[in-house]
mmCIF file of C-alpha atoms in Angstrom:
data_model
loop_
_atom_site.group_PDB
_atom_site.id
_atom_site.type_symbol
_atom_site.label_atom_id
_atom_site.label_comp_id
_atom_site.label_asym_id
_atom_site.label_seq_id
_atom_site.Cartn_x
_atom_site.Cartn_y
_atom_site.Cartn_z
ATOM 1 C CA ASP A 281 177.418 22.767 116.891
ATOM 2 C CA ALA A 282 179.723 20.425 119.562
ATOM 3 C CA GLY A 283 178.864 16.922 120.213
ATOM 4 C CA VAL A 284 179.230 15.003 123.361
ATOM 5 C CA THR A 285 181.354 16.887 125.574
ATOM 6 C CA GLN A 286 182.959 15.244 128.921
ATOM 7 C CA SER A 287 185.211 16.154 131.700
ATOM 8 C CA PRO A 288 187.707 16.356 133.126
ATOM 9 C CA THR A 289 190.452 14.398 129.993
ATOM 10 C CA HIS A 290 192.007 12.414 133.264
ATOM 11 C CA LEU A 291 192.272 12.163 136.068
ATOM 12 C CA ILE A 292 194.302 10.401 138.761
ATOM 13 C CA LYS A 293 192.281 8.989 142.080
ATOM 14 C CA THR A 294 193.094 7.066 145.729
ATOM 15 C CA ARG A 295 191.758 4.695 146.580
ATOM 16 C CA GLY A 296 188.967 4.239 148.565
ATOM 17 C CA GLN A 297 188.426 7.947 147.048
ATOM 18 C CA GLN A 298 185.296 8.831 145.545
ATOM 19 C CA VAL A 299 185.537 10.721 141.876
ATOM 20 C CA THR A 300 182.335 12.683 139.874
ATOM 21 C CA LEU A 301 182.269 12.217 135.813
ATOM 22 C CA ARG A 302 181.321 15.592 134.011
ATOM 23 C CA CYS A 303 178.464 14.567 130.224
ATOM 24 C CA SER A 304 177.043 17.574 128.631
ATOM 25 C CA PRO A 305 175.541 15.694 125.884
ATOM 26 C CA LYS A 306 175.536 17.196 121.557
ATOM 27 C CA SER A 307 172.267 19.080 121.121
ATOM 28 C CA GLY A 308 168.857 18.258 121.184
ATOM 29 C CA HIS A 309 169.963 14.670 122.627
ATOM 30 C CA ASP A 310 167.650 14.120 126.008
ATOM 31 C CA THR A 311 169.382 10.160 127.153
ATOM 32 C CA VAL A 312 172.436 9.768 128.161
ATOM 33 C CA SER A 313 174.661 6.946 128.005
ATOM 34 C CA TRP A 314 177.756 6.293 129.950
ATOM 35 C CA TYR A 315 180.249 2.723 129.358
ATOM 36 C CA GLN A 316 183.467 1.187 131.435
ATOM 37 C CA GLN A 317 186.154 0.335 128.873
ATOM 38 C CA ALA A 318 188.546 -0.595 130.804
ATOM 39 C CA LEU A 319 191.387 -1.809 128.697
ATOM 40 C CA GLY A 320 191.994 -4.052 125.459
ATOM 41 C CA GLN A 321 187.734 -4.561 125.589
ATOM 42 C CA GLY A 322 184.618 -3.323 124.643
ATOM 43 C CA PRO A 323 182.886 -0.308 127.010
ATOM 44 C CA GLN A 324 180.927 -1.708 129.328
ATOM 45 C CA PHE A 325 177.094 -0.916 129.440
ATOM 46 C CA ILE A 326 176.812 1.278 132.952
ATOM 47 C CA PHE A 327 173.552 2.261 133.350
ATOM 48 C CA GLN A 328 170.909 4.695 131.420
ATOM 49 C CA TYR A 329 169.223 8.091 132.020
ATOM 50 C CA TYR A 330 165.674 9.595 130.044
ATOM 51 C CA GLU A 331 164.587 12.115 131.676
ATOM 52 C CA GLU A 332 165.949 12.756 135.289
ATOM 53 C CA GLU A 333 165.592 8.940 135.585
ATOM 54 C CA GLU A 334 167.758 5.971 135.715
ATOM 55 C CA ARG A 335 166.476 4.159 133.299
ATOM 56 C CA GLN A 336 167.846 0.965 132.676
ATOM 57 C CA ARG A 337 171.273 -0.602 134.554
ATOM 58 C CA GLY A 338 174.046 -2.862 133.259
ATOM 59 C CA ASN A 339 176.196 -5.243 136.520
ATOM 60 C CA PHE A 340 177.813 -2.682 138.332
ATOM 61 C CA PRO A 341 177.625 -2.240 141.855
ATOM 62 C CA ASP A 342 175.673 0.869 143.910
ATOM 63 C CA ARG A 343 179.632 2.394 143.809
ATOM 64 C CA PHE A 344 178.743 3.683 140.757
ATOM 65 C CA SER A 345 175.417 6.367 140.936
ATOM 66 C CA GLY A 346 173.840 8.487 138.659
ATOM 67 C CA HIS A 347 172.241 11.508 137.648
ATOM 68 C CA GLN A 348 171.641 13.046 135.516
ATOM 69 C CA TYR A 349 169.927 17.607 135.343
ATOM 70 C CA PRO A 350 167.128 19.046 133.661
ATOM 71 C CA ASN A 351 168.949 20.706 130.725
ATOM 72 C CA TYR A 352 169.949 16.763 130.219
ATOM 73 C CA SER A 353 173.423 16.707 131.245
ATOM 74 C CA SER A 354 174.807 13.436 133.599
ATOM 75 C CA GLU A 355 177.131 12.955 135.638
ATOM 76 C CA LEU A 356 178.799 9.286 136.739
ATOM 77 C CA ASN A 357 180.069 9.223 140.826
ATOM 78 C CA VAL A 358 181.936 5.992 141.855
ATOM 79 C CA ASN A 359 182.578 6.696 145.213
ATOM 80 C CA ALA A 360 185.273 3.735 147.025
ATOM 81 C CA LEU A 361 187.399 3.583 143.981
ATOM 82 C CA LEU A 362 189.358 0.595 143.324
ATOM 83 C CA LEU A 363 191.864 0.325 142.191
ATOM 84 C CA GLY A 364 189.952 -1.867 138.929
ATOM 85 C CA ASP A 365 188.120 0.869 138.087
ATOM 86 C CA SER A 366 190.343 2.028 135.920
ATOM 87 C CA ALA A 367 189.440 2.499 132.526
ATOM 88 C CA LEU A 368 188.573 5.478 129.745
ATOM 89 C CA TYR A 369 184.725 6.037 130.684
ATOM 90 C CA LEU A 370 182.392 7.097 127.908
ATOM 91 C CA CYS A 371 179.353 9.155 127.380
ATOM 92 C CA ALA A 372 176.641 8.553 124.424
ATOM 93 C CA SER A 373 174.499 10.415 124.106
ATOM 94 C CA ALA A 374 171.243 9.935 121.914
ATOM 95 C CA SER A 375 167.761 12.194 120.097
ATOM 96 C CA PRO A 376 164.608 10.904 121.663
ATOM 97 C CA GLY A 377 164.012 7.040 120.041
ATOM 98 C CA THR A 378 166.914 6.303 121.923
ATOM 99 C CA GLY A 379 169.722 5.804 119.972
ATOM 100 C CA ARG A 380 168.292 4.182 117.079
ATOM 101 C CA TYR A 381 170.444 5.886 114.933
ATOM 102 C CA GLY A 382 173.093 5.172 116.953
ATOM 103 C CA TYR A 383 174.917 6.882 120.267
ATOM 104 C CA THR A 384 177.091 10.227 119.656
ATOM 105 C CA PHE A 385 180.442 9.032 121.870
ATOM 106 C CA GLY A 386 182.457 12.081 123.937
ATOM 107 C CA SER A 387 186.247 11.482 123.706
ATOM 108 C CA GLY A 388 185.720 10.049 127.516
ATOM 109 C CA THR A 389 187.841 10.724 130.829
ATOM 110 C CA ARG A 390 190.162 8.205 131.811
ATOM 111 C CA LEU A 391 190.428 7.969 135.769
ATOM 112 C CA THR A 392 193.404 6.081 136.440
ATOM 113 C CA VAL A 393 193.326 4.155 140.520
ATOM 114 C CA VAL A 394 195.991 3.953 142.195
ATOM 115 C CA ALA B 242 169.520 -9.956 125.669
ATOM 116 C CA GLN B 243 171.820 -9.572 122.737
ATOM 117 C CA SER B 244 175.281 -10.278 122.176
ATOM 118 C CA VAL B 245 177.712 -9.557 119.785
ATOM 119 C CA THR B 246 181.074 -11.873 119.318
ATOM 120 C CA GLN B 247 183.920 -10.526 117.270
ATOM 121 C CA LEU B 248 186.448 -13.329 115.925
ATOM 122 C CA GLY B 249 189.757 -11.824 115.525
ATOM 123 C CA SER B 250 190.651 -9.517 117.860
ATOM 124 C CA HIS B 251 194.150 -8.784 115.437
ATOM 125 C CA VAL B 252 193.954 -8.664 112.110
ATOM 126 C CA SER B 253 196.756 -7.747 109.582
ATOM 127 C CA VAL B 254 196.543 -6.173 106.482
ATOM 128 C CA SER B 255 198.437 -4.755 103.500
ATOM 129 C CA GLU B 256 197.813 -0.781 101.943
ATOM 130 C CA GLY B 257 195.688 -1.663 98.918
ATOM 131 C CA ALA B 258 194.254 -5.380 101.013
ATOM 132 C CA LEU B 259 190.556 -6.185 101.148
ATOM 133 C CA VAL B 260 189.258 -5.122 104.676
ATOM 134 C CA LEU B 261 186.579 -7.735 106.474
ATOM 135 C CA LEU B 262 185.784 -7.987 109.965
ATOM 136 C CA ARG B 263 183.424 -10.145 111.669
ATOM 137 C CA CYS B 264 181.043 -9.994 113.632
ATOM 138 C CA ASN B 265 178.298 -11.996 115.332
ATOM 139 C CA TYR B 266 175.359 -11.440 116.857
ATOM 140 C CA SER B 267 172.051 -13.120 119.116
ATOM 141 C CA SER B 268 169.202 -11.260 119.484
ATOM 142 C CA SER B 269 166.339 -12.009 120.836
ATOM 143 C CA VAL B 270 164.074 -9.739 118.894
ATOM 144 C CA PRO B 271 165.441 -7.935 115.335
ATOM 145 C CA PRO B 272 168.445 -6.358 115.799
ATOM 146 C CA TYR B 273 169.467 -3.199 114.931
ATOM 147 C CA LEU B 274 173.281 -3.390 113.868
ATOM 148 C CA PHE B 275 176.280 -0.682 114.700
ATOM 149 C CA TRP B 276 179.780 -0.518 113.953
ATOM 150 C CA TYR B 277 182.362 2.094 115.614
ATOM 151 C CA VAL B 278 186.018 2.947 114.741
ATOM 152 C CA GLN B 279 187.930 3.626 117.732
ATOM 153 C CA TYR B 280 191.614 6.080 117.055
ATOM 154 C CA PRO B 281 194.323 5.634 119.989
ATOM 155 C CA ASN B 282 192.830 7.833 123.029
ATOM 156 C CA GLN B 283 189.571 9.223 121.135
ATOM 157 C CA GLY B 284 186.508 7.979 121.340
ATOM 158 C CA LEU B 285 184.125 6.138 119.983
ATOM 159 C CA GLN B 286 183.140 6.735 116.368
ATOM 160 C CA LEU B 287 179.627 6.138 113.606
ATOM 161 C CA LEU B 288 180.696 4.231 111.223
ATOM 162 C CA LEU B 289 177.658 2.776 109.605
ATOM 163 C CA LYS B 290 174.404 0.818 111.678
ATOM 164 C CA TYR B 291 171.582 -1.449 110.229
ATOM 165 C CA THR B 292 168.352 -0.677 110.943
ATOM 166 C CA THR B 293 165.782 -1.792 108.971
ATOM 167 C CA GLY B 294 165.025 -1.325 105.656
ATOM 168 C CA ALA B 295 168.319 -2.907 102.685
ATOM 169 C CA THR B 296 170.590 -4.688 104.388
ATOM 170 C CA LEU B 297 173.639 -3.773 102.427
ATOM 171 C CA VAL B 298 174.503 -0.025 104.887
ATOM 172 C CA LYS B 299 177.075 1.521 103.306
ATOM 173 C CA GLY B 300 178.592 3.826 106.110
ATOM 174 C CA ILE B 301 181.844 6.375 106.558
ATOM 175 C CA ASN B 302 186.007 5.846 104.361
ATOM 176 C CA GLY B 303 183.967 2.840 102.311
ATOM 177 C CA PHE B 304 183.523 0.707 104.762
ATOM 178 C CA GLU B 305 180.121 -1.159 104.195
ATOM 179 C CA ALA B 306 178.523 -3.909 106.046
ATOM 180 C CA GLU B 307 175.937 -6.617 105.174
ATOM 181 C CA PHE B 308 173.400 -7.881 107.597
ATOM 182 C CA LYS B 309 172.570 -11.528 107.170
ATOM 183 C CA LYS B 310 170.100 -12.318 109.026
ATOM 184 C CA SER B 311 170.287 -15.911 108.700
ATOM 185 C CA GLU B 312 174.141 -16.047 109.264
ATOM 186 C CA THR B 313 173.814 -13.055 111.558
ATOM 187 C CA SER B 314 176.595 -11.611 110.520
ATOM 188 C CA PHE B 315 177.313 -8.188 110.406
ATOM 189 C CA HIS B 316 180.502 -8.242 108.826
ATOM 190 C CA LEU B 317 181.926 -5.127 107.880
ATOM 191 C CA THR B 318 183.901 -4.498 104.920
ATOM 192 C CA LYS B 319 186.699 -2.595 103.157
ATOM 193 C CA PRO B 320 187.962 -2.733 99.755
ATOM 194 C CA SER B 321 191.405 -1.515 99.686
ATOM 195 C CA ALA B 322 192.910 -0.702 103.176
ATOM 196 C CA HIS B 323 194.744 3.220 103.790
ATOM 197 C CA MET B 324 197.337 3.634 106.602
ATOM 198 C CA SER B 325 194.871 5.915 107.656
ATOM 199 C CA ASP B 326 192.724 3.103 107.999
ATOM 200 C CA ALA B 327 194.625 0.827 111.450
ATOM 201 C CA ALA B 328 191.965 1.459 114.740
ATOM 202 C CA GLU B 329 189.762 -0.519 116.402
ATOM 203 C CA TYR B 330 187.241 -2.209 115.272
ATOM 204 C CA PHE B 331 183.894 -2.221 118.141
ATOM 205 C CA CYS B 332 180.431 -3.998 116.642
ATOM 206 C CA ALA B 333 177.400 -3.435 118.311
ATOM 207 C CA VAL B 334 173.495 -4.335 118.658
ATOM 208 C CA ARG B 335 170.809 -3.158 120.806
ATOM 209 C CA GLY B 336 166.984 -4.657 120.042
ATOM 210 C CA SER B 337 164.393 -3.346 118.433
ATOM 211 C CA ASN B 338 161.781 -2.604 120.500
ATOM 212 C CA GLY B 339 162.105 0.251 121.198
ATOM 213 C CA GLY B 340 162.322 1.669 125.327
ATOM 214 C CA TYR B 341 165.340 2.348 126.556
ATOM 215 C CA GLN B 342 167.118 0.053 124.764
ATOM 216 C CA LYS B 343 171.204 -1.035 125.533
ATOM 217 C CA VAL B 344 173.935 -0.928 123.617
ATOM 218 C CA THR B 345 175.454 -4.406 123.767
ATOM 219 C CA PHE B 346 180.053 -4.140 121.934
ATOM 220 C CA GLY B 347 182.376 -7.112 121.247
ATOM 221 C CA ILE B 348 185.740 -6.809 123.061
ATOM 222 C CA GLY B 349 186.560 -5.465 119.777
ATOM 223 C CA THR B 350 188.951 -5.947 116.934
ATOM 224 C CA LYS B 351 192.609 -3.955 116.598
ATOM 225 C CA LEU B 352 193.393 -3.631 112.458
ATOM 226 C CA GLN B 353 196.629 -3.027 111.168
ATOM 227 C CA VAL B 354 197.204 -1.978 108.265
ATOM 228 C CA ILE B 355 200.937 -2.090 106.640
ATOM 229 C CA PRO B 356 202.812 -0.733 104.301
#
């Protein structure tokens, strides 16, 4: 049973560019959350998707947007990249009941903005 | 609203010694509490969780944690450290009041195990 799958694993972008990160949740999971983990920090909540809608959002600017597809997979889009967007981006999924039993995390996408 | 405070960003223990990683939480509703471990260049792995019921919870790799409501704490312990325990550990909290509850993480504690 595959866990949470994220692609790509590593990415290098230039300031001002746009990036799309992808996530396939664990089988049976319908809720997807995205987190940003800067170097030496804990994960920071970006937003959560359920039933193809953004349900909660953390303190991130509108440059960060997302989407969830009918098969529960999700994308995170970041526009107008800044150097400060360099981080590990983690996707986490949960079963119905929104994570009472703990989220399952992917291995992340390491984004470097130069 | 929820928050987590992890005391000690770095902890060093000798192999075979007790591991104690401290976590205090703040929550406006009864919390669900979690400990995750992160190895270098990897995602987060759930070690253990407290939702309801028994306040002493056991997790993988010999770790356990005790929920103490009066102290708003959820400290992680392991009786005897192994070299393989060297990693970063994150305490996390979410509300138990249903809905689309986000999980809030602490800043993490990096555990070093000295041979």
